[in-house]
Short mmCIF file of C-alpha atoms in Angstrom, two decimals:
data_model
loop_
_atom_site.label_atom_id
_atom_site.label_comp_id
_atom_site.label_asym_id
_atom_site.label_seq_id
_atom_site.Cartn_x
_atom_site.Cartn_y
_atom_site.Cartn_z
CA UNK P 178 0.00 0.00 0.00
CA UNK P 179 1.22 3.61 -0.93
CA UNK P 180 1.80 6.43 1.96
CA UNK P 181 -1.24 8.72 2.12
CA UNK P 182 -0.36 11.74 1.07
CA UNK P 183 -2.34 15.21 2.59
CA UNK P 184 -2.58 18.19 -0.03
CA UNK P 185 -3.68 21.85 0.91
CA UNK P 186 -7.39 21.86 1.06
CA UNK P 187 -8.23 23.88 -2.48
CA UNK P 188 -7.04 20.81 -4.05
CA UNK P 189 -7.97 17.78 -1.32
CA UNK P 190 -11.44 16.52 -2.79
CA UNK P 191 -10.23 16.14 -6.38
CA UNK P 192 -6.49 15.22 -5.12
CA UNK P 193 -7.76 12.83 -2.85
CA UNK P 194 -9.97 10.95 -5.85
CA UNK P 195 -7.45 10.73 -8.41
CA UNK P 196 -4.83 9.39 -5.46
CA UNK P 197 -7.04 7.00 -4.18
CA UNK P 198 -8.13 5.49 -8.32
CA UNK P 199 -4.44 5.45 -8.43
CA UNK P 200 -3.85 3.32 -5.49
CA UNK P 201 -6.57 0.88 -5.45
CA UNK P 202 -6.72 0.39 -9.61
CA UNK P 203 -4.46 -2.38 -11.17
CA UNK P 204 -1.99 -0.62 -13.32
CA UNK P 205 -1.57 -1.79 -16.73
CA UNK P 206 0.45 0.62 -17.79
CA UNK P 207 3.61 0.36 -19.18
CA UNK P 208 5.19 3.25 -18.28
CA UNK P 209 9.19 2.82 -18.45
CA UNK P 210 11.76 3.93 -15.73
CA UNK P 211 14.33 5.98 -16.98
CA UNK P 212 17.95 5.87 -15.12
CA UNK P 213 21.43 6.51 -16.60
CA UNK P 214 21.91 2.43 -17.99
CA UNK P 215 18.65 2.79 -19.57
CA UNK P 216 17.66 6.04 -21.20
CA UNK P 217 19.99 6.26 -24.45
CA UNK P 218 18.76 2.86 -25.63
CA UNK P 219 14.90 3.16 -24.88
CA UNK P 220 14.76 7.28 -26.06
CA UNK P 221 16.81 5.89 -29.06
CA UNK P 222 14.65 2.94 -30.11
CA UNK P 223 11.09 5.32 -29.65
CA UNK P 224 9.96 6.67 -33.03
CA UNK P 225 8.22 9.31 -30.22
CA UNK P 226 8.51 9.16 -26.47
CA UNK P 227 6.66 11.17 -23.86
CA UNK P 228 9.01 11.13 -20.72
CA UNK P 229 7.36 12.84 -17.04
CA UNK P 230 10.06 14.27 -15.10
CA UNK P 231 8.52 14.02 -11.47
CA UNK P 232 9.74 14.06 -8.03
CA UNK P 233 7.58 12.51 -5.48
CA UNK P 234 7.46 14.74 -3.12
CA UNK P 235 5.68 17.26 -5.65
CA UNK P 236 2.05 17.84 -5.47
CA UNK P 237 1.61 18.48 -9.23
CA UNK P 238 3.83 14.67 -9.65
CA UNK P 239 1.73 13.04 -7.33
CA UNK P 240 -1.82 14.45 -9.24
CA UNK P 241 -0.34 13.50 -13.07
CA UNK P 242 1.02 9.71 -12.34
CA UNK P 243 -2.77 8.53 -12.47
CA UNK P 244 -3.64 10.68 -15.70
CA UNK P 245 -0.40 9.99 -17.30
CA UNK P 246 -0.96 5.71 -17.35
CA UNK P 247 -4.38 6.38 -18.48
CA UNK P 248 -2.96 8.18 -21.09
CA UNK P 249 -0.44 5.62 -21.53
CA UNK P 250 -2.74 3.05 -21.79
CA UNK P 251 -5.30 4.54 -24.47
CA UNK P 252 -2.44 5.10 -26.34
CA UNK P 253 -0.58 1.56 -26.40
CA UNK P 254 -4.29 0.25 -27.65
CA UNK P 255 -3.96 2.33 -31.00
CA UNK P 256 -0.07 1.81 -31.02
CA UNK P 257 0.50 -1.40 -29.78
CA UNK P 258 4.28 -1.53 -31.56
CA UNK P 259 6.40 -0.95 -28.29
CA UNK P 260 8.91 1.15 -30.76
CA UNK P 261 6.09 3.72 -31.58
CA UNK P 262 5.15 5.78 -28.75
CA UNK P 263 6.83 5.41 -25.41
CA UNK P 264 5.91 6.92 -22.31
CA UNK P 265 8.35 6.89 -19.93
CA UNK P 266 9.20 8.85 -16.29
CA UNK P 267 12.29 9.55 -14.60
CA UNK P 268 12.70 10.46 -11.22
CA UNK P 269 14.24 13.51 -10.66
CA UNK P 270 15.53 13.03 -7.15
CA UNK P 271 17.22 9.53 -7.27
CA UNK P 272 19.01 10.47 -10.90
CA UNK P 273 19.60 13.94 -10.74
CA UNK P 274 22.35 13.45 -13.26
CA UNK P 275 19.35 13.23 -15.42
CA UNK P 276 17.34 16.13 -14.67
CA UNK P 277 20.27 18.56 -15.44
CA UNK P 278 21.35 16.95 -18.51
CA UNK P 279 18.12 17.96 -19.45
CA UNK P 280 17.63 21.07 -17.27
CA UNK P 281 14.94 20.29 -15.72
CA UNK P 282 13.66 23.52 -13.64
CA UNK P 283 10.02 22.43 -12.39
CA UNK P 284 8.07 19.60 -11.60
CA UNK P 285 6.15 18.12 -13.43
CA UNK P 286 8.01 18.37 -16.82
CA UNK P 287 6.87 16.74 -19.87
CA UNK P 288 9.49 16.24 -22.62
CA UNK P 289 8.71 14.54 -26.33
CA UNK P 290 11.46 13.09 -27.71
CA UNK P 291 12.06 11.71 -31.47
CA UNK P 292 14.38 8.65 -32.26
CA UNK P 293 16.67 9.86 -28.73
CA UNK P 294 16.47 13.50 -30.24
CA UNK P 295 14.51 15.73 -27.50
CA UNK P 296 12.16 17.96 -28.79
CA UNK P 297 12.51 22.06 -27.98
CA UNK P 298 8.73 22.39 -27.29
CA UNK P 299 7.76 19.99 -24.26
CA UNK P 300 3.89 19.45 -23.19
CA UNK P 301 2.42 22.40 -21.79
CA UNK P 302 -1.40 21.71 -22.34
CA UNK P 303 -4.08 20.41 -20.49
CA UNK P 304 -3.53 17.82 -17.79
CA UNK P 305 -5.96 15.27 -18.46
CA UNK P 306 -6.21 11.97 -19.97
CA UNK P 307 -7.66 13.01 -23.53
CA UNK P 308 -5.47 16.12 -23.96
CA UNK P 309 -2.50 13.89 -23.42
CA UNK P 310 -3.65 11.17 -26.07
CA UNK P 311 -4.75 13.63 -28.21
CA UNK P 312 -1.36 15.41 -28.45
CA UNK P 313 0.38 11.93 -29.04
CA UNK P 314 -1.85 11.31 -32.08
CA UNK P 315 -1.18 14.85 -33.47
CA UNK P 316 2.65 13.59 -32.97
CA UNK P 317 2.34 10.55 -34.98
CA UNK P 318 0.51 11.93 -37.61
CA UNK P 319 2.28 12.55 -41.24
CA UNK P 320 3.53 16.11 -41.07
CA UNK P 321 3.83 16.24 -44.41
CA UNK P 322 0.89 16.81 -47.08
CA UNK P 323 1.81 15.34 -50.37
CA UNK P 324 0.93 17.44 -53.91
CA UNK P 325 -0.42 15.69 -56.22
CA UNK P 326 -0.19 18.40 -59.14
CA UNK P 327 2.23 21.46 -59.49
CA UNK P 328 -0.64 23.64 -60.01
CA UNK P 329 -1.45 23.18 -55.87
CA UNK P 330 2.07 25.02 -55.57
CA UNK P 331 0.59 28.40 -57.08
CA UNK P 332 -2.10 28.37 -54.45
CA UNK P 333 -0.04 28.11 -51.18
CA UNK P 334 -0.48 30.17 -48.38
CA UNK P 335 2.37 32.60 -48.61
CA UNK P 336 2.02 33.83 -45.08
CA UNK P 337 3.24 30.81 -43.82
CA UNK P 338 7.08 29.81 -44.41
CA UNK P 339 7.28 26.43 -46.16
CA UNK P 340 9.30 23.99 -47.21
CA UNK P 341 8.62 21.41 -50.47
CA UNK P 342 10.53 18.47 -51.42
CA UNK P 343 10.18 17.22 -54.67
CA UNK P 344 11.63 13.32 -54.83
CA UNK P 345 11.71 10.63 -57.53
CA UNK P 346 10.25 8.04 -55.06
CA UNK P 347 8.76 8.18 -51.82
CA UNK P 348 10.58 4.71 -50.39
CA UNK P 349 14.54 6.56 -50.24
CA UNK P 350 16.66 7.60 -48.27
CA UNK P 351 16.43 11.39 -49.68
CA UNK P 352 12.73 11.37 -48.54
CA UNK P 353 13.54 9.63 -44.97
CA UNK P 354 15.84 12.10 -43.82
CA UNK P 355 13.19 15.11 -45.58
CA UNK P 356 10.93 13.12 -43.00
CA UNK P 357 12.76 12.98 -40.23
CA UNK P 358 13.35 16.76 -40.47
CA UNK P 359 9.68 17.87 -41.16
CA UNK P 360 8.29 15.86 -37.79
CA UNK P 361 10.81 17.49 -35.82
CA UNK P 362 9.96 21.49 -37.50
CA UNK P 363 6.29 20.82 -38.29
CA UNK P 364 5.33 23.52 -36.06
CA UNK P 365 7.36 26.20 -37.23
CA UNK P 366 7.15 25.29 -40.60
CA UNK P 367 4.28 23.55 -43.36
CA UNK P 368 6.25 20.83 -45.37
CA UNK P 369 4.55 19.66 -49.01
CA UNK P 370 6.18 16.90 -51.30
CA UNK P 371 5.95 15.59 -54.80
CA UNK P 372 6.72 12.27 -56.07
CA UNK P 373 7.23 10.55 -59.30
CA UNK P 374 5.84 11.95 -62.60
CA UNK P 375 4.25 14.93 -61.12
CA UNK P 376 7.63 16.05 -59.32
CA UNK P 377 9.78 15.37 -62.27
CA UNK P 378 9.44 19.05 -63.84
CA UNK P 379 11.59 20.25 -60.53
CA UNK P 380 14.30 17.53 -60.65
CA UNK P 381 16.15 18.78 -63.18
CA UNK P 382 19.17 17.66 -61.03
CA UNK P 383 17.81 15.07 -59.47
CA UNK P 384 15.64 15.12 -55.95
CA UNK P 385 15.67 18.99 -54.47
CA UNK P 386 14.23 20.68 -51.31
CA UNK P 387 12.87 24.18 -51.52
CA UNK P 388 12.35 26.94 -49.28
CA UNK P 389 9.57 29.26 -49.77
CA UNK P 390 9.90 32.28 -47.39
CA UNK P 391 6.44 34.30 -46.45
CA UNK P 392 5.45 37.17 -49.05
CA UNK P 393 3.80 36.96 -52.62
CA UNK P 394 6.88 38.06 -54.10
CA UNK P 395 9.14 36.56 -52.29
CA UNK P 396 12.04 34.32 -53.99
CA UNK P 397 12.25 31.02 -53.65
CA UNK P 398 15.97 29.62 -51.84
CA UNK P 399 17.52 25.78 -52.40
CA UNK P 400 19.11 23.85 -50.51
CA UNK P 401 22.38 22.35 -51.80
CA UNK P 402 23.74 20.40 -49.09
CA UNK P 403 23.61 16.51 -49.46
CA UNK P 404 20.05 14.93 -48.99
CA UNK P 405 20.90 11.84 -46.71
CA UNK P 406 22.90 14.30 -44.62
CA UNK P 407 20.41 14.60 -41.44
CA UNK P 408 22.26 17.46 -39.09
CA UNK P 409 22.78 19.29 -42.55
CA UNK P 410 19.41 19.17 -43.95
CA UNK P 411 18.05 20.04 -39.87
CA UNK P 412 20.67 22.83 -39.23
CA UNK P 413 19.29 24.60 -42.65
CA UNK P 414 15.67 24.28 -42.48
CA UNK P 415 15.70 24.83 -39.06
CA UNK P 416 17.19 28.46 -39.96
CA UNK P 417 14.93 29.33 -42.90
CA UNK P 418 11.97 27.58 -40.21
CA UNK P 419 12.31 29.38 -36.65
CA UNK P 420 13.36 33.44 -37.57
CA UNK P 421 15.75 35.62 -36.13
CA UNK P 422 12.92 37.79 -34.48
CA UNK P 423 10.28 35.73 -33.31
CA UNK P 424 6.44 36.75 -32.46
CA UNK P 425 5.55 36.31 -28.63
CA UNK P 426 2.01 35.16 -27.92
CA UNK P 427 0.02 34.41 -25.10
CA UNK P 428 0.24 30.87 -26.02
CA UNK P 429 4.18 30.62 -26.47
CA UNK P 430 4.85 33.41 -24.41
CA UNK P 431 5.91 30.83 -21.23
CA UNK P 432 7.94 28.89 -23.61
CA UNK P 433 9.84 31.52 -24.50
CA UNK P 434 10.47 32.91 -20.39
CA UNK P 435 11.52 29.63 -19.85
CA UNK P 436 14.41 29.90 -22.07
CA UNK P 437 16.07 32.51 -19.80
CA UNK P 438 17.25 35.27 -22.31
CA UNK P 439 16.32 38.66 -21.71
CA UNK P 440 13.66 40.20 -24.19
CA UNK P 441 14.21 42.45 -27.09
CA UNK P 442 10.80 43.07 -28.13
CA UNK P 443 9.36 45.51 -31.05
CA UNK P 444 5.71 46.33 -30.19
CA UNK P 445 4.02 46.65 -33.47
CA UNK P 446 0.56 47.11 -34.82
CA UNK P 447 -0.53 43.72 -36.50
CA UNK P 448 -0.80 45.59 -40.02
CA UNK P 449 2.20 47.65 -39.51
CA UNK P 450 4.76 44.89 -41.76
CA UNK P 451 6.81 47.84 -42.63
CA UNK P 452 7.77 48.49 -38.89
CA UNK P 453 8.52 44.91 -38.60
CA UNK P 454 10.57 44.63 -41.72
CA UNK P 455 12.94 47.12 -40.52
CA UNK P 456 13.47 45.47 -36.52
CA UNK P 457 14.30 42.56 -38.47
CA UNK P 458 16.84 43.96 -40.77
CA UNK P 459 18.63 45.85 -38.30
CA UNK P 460 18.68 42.79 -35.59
CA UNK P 461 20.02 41.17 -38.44
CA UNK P 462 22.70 43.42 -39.33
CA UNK P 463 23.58 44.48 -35.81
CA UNK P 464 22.99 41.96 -33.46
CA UNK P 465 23.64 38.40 -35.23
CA UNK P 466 26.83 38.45 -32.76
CA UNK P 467 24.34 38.31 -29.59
CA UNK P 468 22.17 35.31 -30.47
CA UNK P 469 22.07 32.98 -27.52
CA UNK P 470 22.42 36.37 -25.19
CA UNK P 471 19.07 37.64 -25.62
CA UNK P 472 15.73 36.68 -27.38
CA UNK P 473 14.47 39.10 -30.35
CA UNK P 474 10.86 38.86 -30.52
CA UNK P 475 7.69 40.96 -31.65
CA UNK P 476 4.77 41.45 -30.42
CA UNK P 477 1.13 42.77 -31.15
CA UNK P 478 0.28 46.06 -29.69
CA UNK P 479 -3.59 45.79 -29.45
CA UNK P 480 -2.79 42.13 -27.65
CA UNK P 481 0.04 43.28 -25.24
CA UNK P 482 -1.43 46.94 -23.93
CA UNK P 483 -0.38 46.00 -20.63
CA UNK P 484 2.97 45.18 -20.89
CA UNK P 485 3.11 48.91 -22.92
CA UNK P 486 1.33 50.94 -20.18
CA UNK P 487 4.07 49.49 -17.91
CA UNK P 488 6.65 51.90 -19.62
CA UNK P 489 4.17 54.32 -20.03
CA UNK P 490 3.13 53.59 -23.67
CA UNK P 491 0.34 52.51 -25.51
CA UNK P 492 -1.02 51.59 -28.90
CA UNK P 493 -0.92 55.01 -30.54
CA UNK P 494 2.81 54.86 -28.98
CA UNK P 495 3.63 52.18 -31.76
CA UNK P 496 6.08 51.16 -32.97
CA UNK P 497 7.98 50.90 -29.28
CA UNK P 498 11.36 49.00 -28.63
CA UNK P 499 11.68 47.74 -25.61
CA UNK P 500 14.02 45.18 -23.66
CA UNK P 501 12.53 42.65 -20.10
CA UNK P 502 15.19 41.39 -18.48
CA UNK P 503 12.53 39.74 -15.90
CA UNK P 504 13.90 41.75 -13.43
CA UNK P 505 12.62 45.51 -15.13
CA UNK P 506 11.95 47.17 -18.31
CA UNK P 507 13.99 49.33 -20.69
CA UNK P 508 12.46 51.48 -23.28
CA UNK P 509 14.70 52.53 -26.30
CA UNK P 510 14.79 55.86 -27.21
CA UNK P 511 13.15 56.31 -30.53
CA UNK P 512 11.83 54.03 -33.00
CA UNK P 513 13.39 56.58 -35.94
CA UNK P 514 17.02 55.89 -33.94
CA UNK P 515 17.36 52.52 -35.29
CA UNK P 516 18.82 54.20 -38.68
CA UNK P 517 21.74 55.53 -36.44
CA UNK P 518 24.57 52.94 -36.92
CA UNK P 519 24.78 50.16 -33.71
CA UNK P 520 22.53 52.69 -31.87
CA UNK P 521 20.32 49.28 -31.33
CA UNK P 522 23.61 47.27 -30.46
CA UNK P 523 24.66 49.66 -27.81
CA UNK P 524 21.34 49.35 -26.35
CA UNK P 525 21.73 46.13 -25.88
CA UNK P 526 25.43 45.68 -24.86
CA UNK P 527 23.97 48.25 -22.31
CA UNK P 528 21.90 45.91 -20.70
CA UNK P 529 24.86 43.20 -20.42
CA UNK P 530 26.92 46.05 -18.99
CA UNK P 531 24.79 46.77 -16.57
CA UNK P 532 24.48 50.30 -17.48
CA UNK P 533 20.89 50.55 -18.17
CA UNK P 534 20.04 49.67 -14.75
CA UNK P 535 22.55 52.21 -13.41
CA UNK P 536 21.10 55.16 -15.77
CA UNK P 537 17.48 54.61 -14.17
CA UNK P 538 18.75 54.58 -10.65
CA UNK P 539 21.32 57.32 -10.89
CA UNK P 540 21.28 59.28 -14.42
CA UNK P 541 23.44 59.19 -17.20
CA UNK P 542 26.66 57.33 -16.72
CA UNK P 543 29.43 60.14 -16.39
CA UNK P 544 31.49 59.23 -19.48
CA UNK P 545 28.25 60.15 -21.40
CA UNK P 546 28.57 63.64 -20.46
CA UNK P 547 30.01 66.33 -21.64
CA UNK P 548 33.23 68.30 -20.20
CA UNK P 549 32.13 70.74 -17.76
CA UNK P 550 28.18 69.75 -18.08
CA UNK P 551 26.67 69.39 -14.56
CA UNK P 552 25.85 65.86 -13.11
CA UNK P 553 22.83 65.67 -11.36
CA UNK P 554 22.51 62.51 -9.42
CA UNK P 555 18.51 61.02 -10.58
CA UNK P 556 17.17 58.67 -8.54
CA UNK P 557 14.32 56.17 -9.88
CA UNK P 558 13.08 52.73 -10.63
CA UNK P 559 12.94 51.34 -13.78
CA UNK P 560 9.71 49.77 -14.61
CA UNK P 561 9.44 45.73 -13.02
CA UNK P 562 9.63 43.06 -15.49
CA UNK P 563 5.89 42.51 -17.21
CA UNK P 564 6.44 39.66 -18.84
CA UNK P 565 7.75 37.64 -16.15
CA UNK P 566 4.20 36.95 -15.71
CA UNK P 567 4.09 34.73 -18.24
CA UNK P 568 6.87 32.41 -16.73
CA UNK P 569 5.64 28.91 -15.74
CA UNK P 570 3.50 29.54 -12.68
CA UNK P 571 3.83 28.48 -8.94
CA UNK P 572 0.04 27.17 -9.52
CA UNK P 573 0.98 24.19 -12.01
CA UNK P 574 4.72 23.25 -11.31
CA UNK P 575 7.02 23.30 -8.29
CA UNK P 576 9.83 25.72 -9.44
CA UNK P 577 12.76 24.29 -8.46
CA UNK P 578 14.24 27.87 -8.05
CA UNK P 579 11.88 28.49 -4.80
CA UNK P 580 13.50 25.47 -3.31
CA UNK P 581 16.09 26.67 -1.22
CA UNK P 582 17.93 23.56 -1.01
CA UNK P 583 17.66 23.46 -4.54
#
């Protein structure tokens, strides 16, 4: 018999039920124990695996192990292969090797993985039984919608960014590794092929990948590298797939907190492309160097007002620049001041440096004034951090960070 376990009293009655259908039903499910002997092989040998990273101890753990073998369960019945889906669970406190390699930061954390490869987006949605299978099936289904005439080409939706493959059979290993790549980027991406007789009017040099960026107009880019080549064929769709400056929604928006990077954000009207266009250009042509320092992102004025009247903006304001560190908020200057060679750079090299925080708490650093000018010492407090908010909340996870043994 399993220790009772007590919960706060907001969450006792339907705690309690799903503790006690856990404890007194027969488990069927196969749900497989990760440790360091184990993991490489099983993660390896899972076309897709859906691995809880619990701790016992944890509330949120103790409420999922019931919903997760359900899950489990409904989803061995449809694929019964042991090689297809895999859930597994590793726990956190008796291989904590594990949980950093993976840097695990809250509890419970629910990772898909693809042939050993872990996936960037893990399972944030609902915590129940058919949201689980659901998101499973949407996994195994065939990322990839296959054109059966050239004509379907003209008609695409150039909004999205997309990426066609055009191959002389469908059983090869050109359209494997095209395969591989597209259930890994579906969601950043919409992948089309063409096969046989209708494809043969684009292999001219044999089998060919194509990028189609967004925009009518737009010109079409090929890749050149060798098609069996997986981490080449990945490494360059995965940059013409997830852009430089990325748009932060309410629905990503704790994805992208949980990454850690500070925010560089342009606030934009939806319609206003032009605005957008030129952020991206100039965080392309100034900040390329500080990729993997900070996160360039846009975002929709009319959908983000509050983050904008916490600097004292709003939508008429647009377009705004602004950088969340998660600790406060730094407006730039001046849209218009982007034109001003690295002005955009410096603002962000400020931030690193510290300087930024030290200009809202005492005024302008004294190296940025002229000889002879008067210094006058201006205290204040930047604006707090807005979209901290969105980080993973205290409500659904144990944050490992409010652990002080942790």
């Amino acid at each position: 018999m399993k220790a009772a376990i007590f919960l706060p009293s907001p969450d006792l009655r339907c705690s309690l039920l799903l503790l006690i259908t856990w404890i007194f039903t027969p488990v069927t499910a196969e749900i497989a124990s990760l440790d360091s002997g184990n993991i490489d092989e099983i993660l390896n040998n899972a076309d897709v695996a859906l691995v809880n990273f619990y701790a016992d101890w944890c509330r949120f753990s103790q409420m999922l192990h019931p919903i997760f073998e359900e899950a489990s369960n409904v989803i061995k019945e449809e694929y019964p292969n042991k090689n297809q889906v895999v859930f597994a669970r590793v726990d956190c406190d008796q291989h904590s090797e594990i949980a950093q390699r993976y840097r695990i930061s809250k509890y419970p954390t629910l990772k898909l993985f693809r042939n050993g490869m872990m996936m960037k987006r893990e399972y944030r949605g609902q915590r129940s039984v058919t949201a689980i299978a659901d998101y499973i099936r949407q996994q195994k289904s065939d990322p990839i919608q296959e054109v059966h005439d050239l004509e379907e080409i003209k008609f695409l939706d150039r909004s999205k960014r997309t990426i066609v493959g055009y191959f002389e059979q469908k059983d090869s290993d050109n359209y494997r590794t095209f395969e591989r790549v597209a259930n890994i980027l579906h969601d950043d991406c919409v992948f089309f092929s063409a096969f046989g007789s209708v494809s043969k009017p684009e292999r001219f040099s044999g089998d060919n990948i194509i990028y189609k960026p967004p925009g009518e107009h737009a010109p079409d880019m090929v890749y050149l590298g060798s098609l069996t080549n997986f981490d080449l064929a990945y490494a360059w769709t995965q940059d013409k797939c997830v852009p430089l400056v990325r748009e932060i929604t309410f629905e990503n928006g704790e994805e992208l907190t949980e990454e850690g990077l500070p925010f560089l954000i342009l606030f934009h009207m939806k319609e206003d492309t032009v605005s957008l266009d030129v952020f991206q250009n100039e965080v392309a042509r100034q900040l390329i160097s500080e990729k993997g320092t900070i996160n360039f992102l846009h975002a929709d004025c009319d959908k983000f007002r509050h983050p904008l009247l916490h600097i004292q903006k709003t939508p008429a304001d647009c377009p705004v620049i602004a950088i969340d560190s998660f600790r406060h908020m730094y407006v730039f200057p001046d849209f218009k001041d982007l034109s001003i060679p690295n002005k955009l750079k410096q603002f962000v090299l400020d931030l690193h440096s510290g300087k930024l925080h030290r200009e809202f708490h005492h005024g302008p650093d004294p190296t940025d004034v002229a000889p002879g000018q008067h210094i006058q010492d201006v205290a204040s407090s930047p604006p707090e951090s807005s979209f901290q908010k969105l980080a993973p909340s205290e409500y659904r996870y144990t944050l490992l960070r409010d652990r002080d043994e942790l």
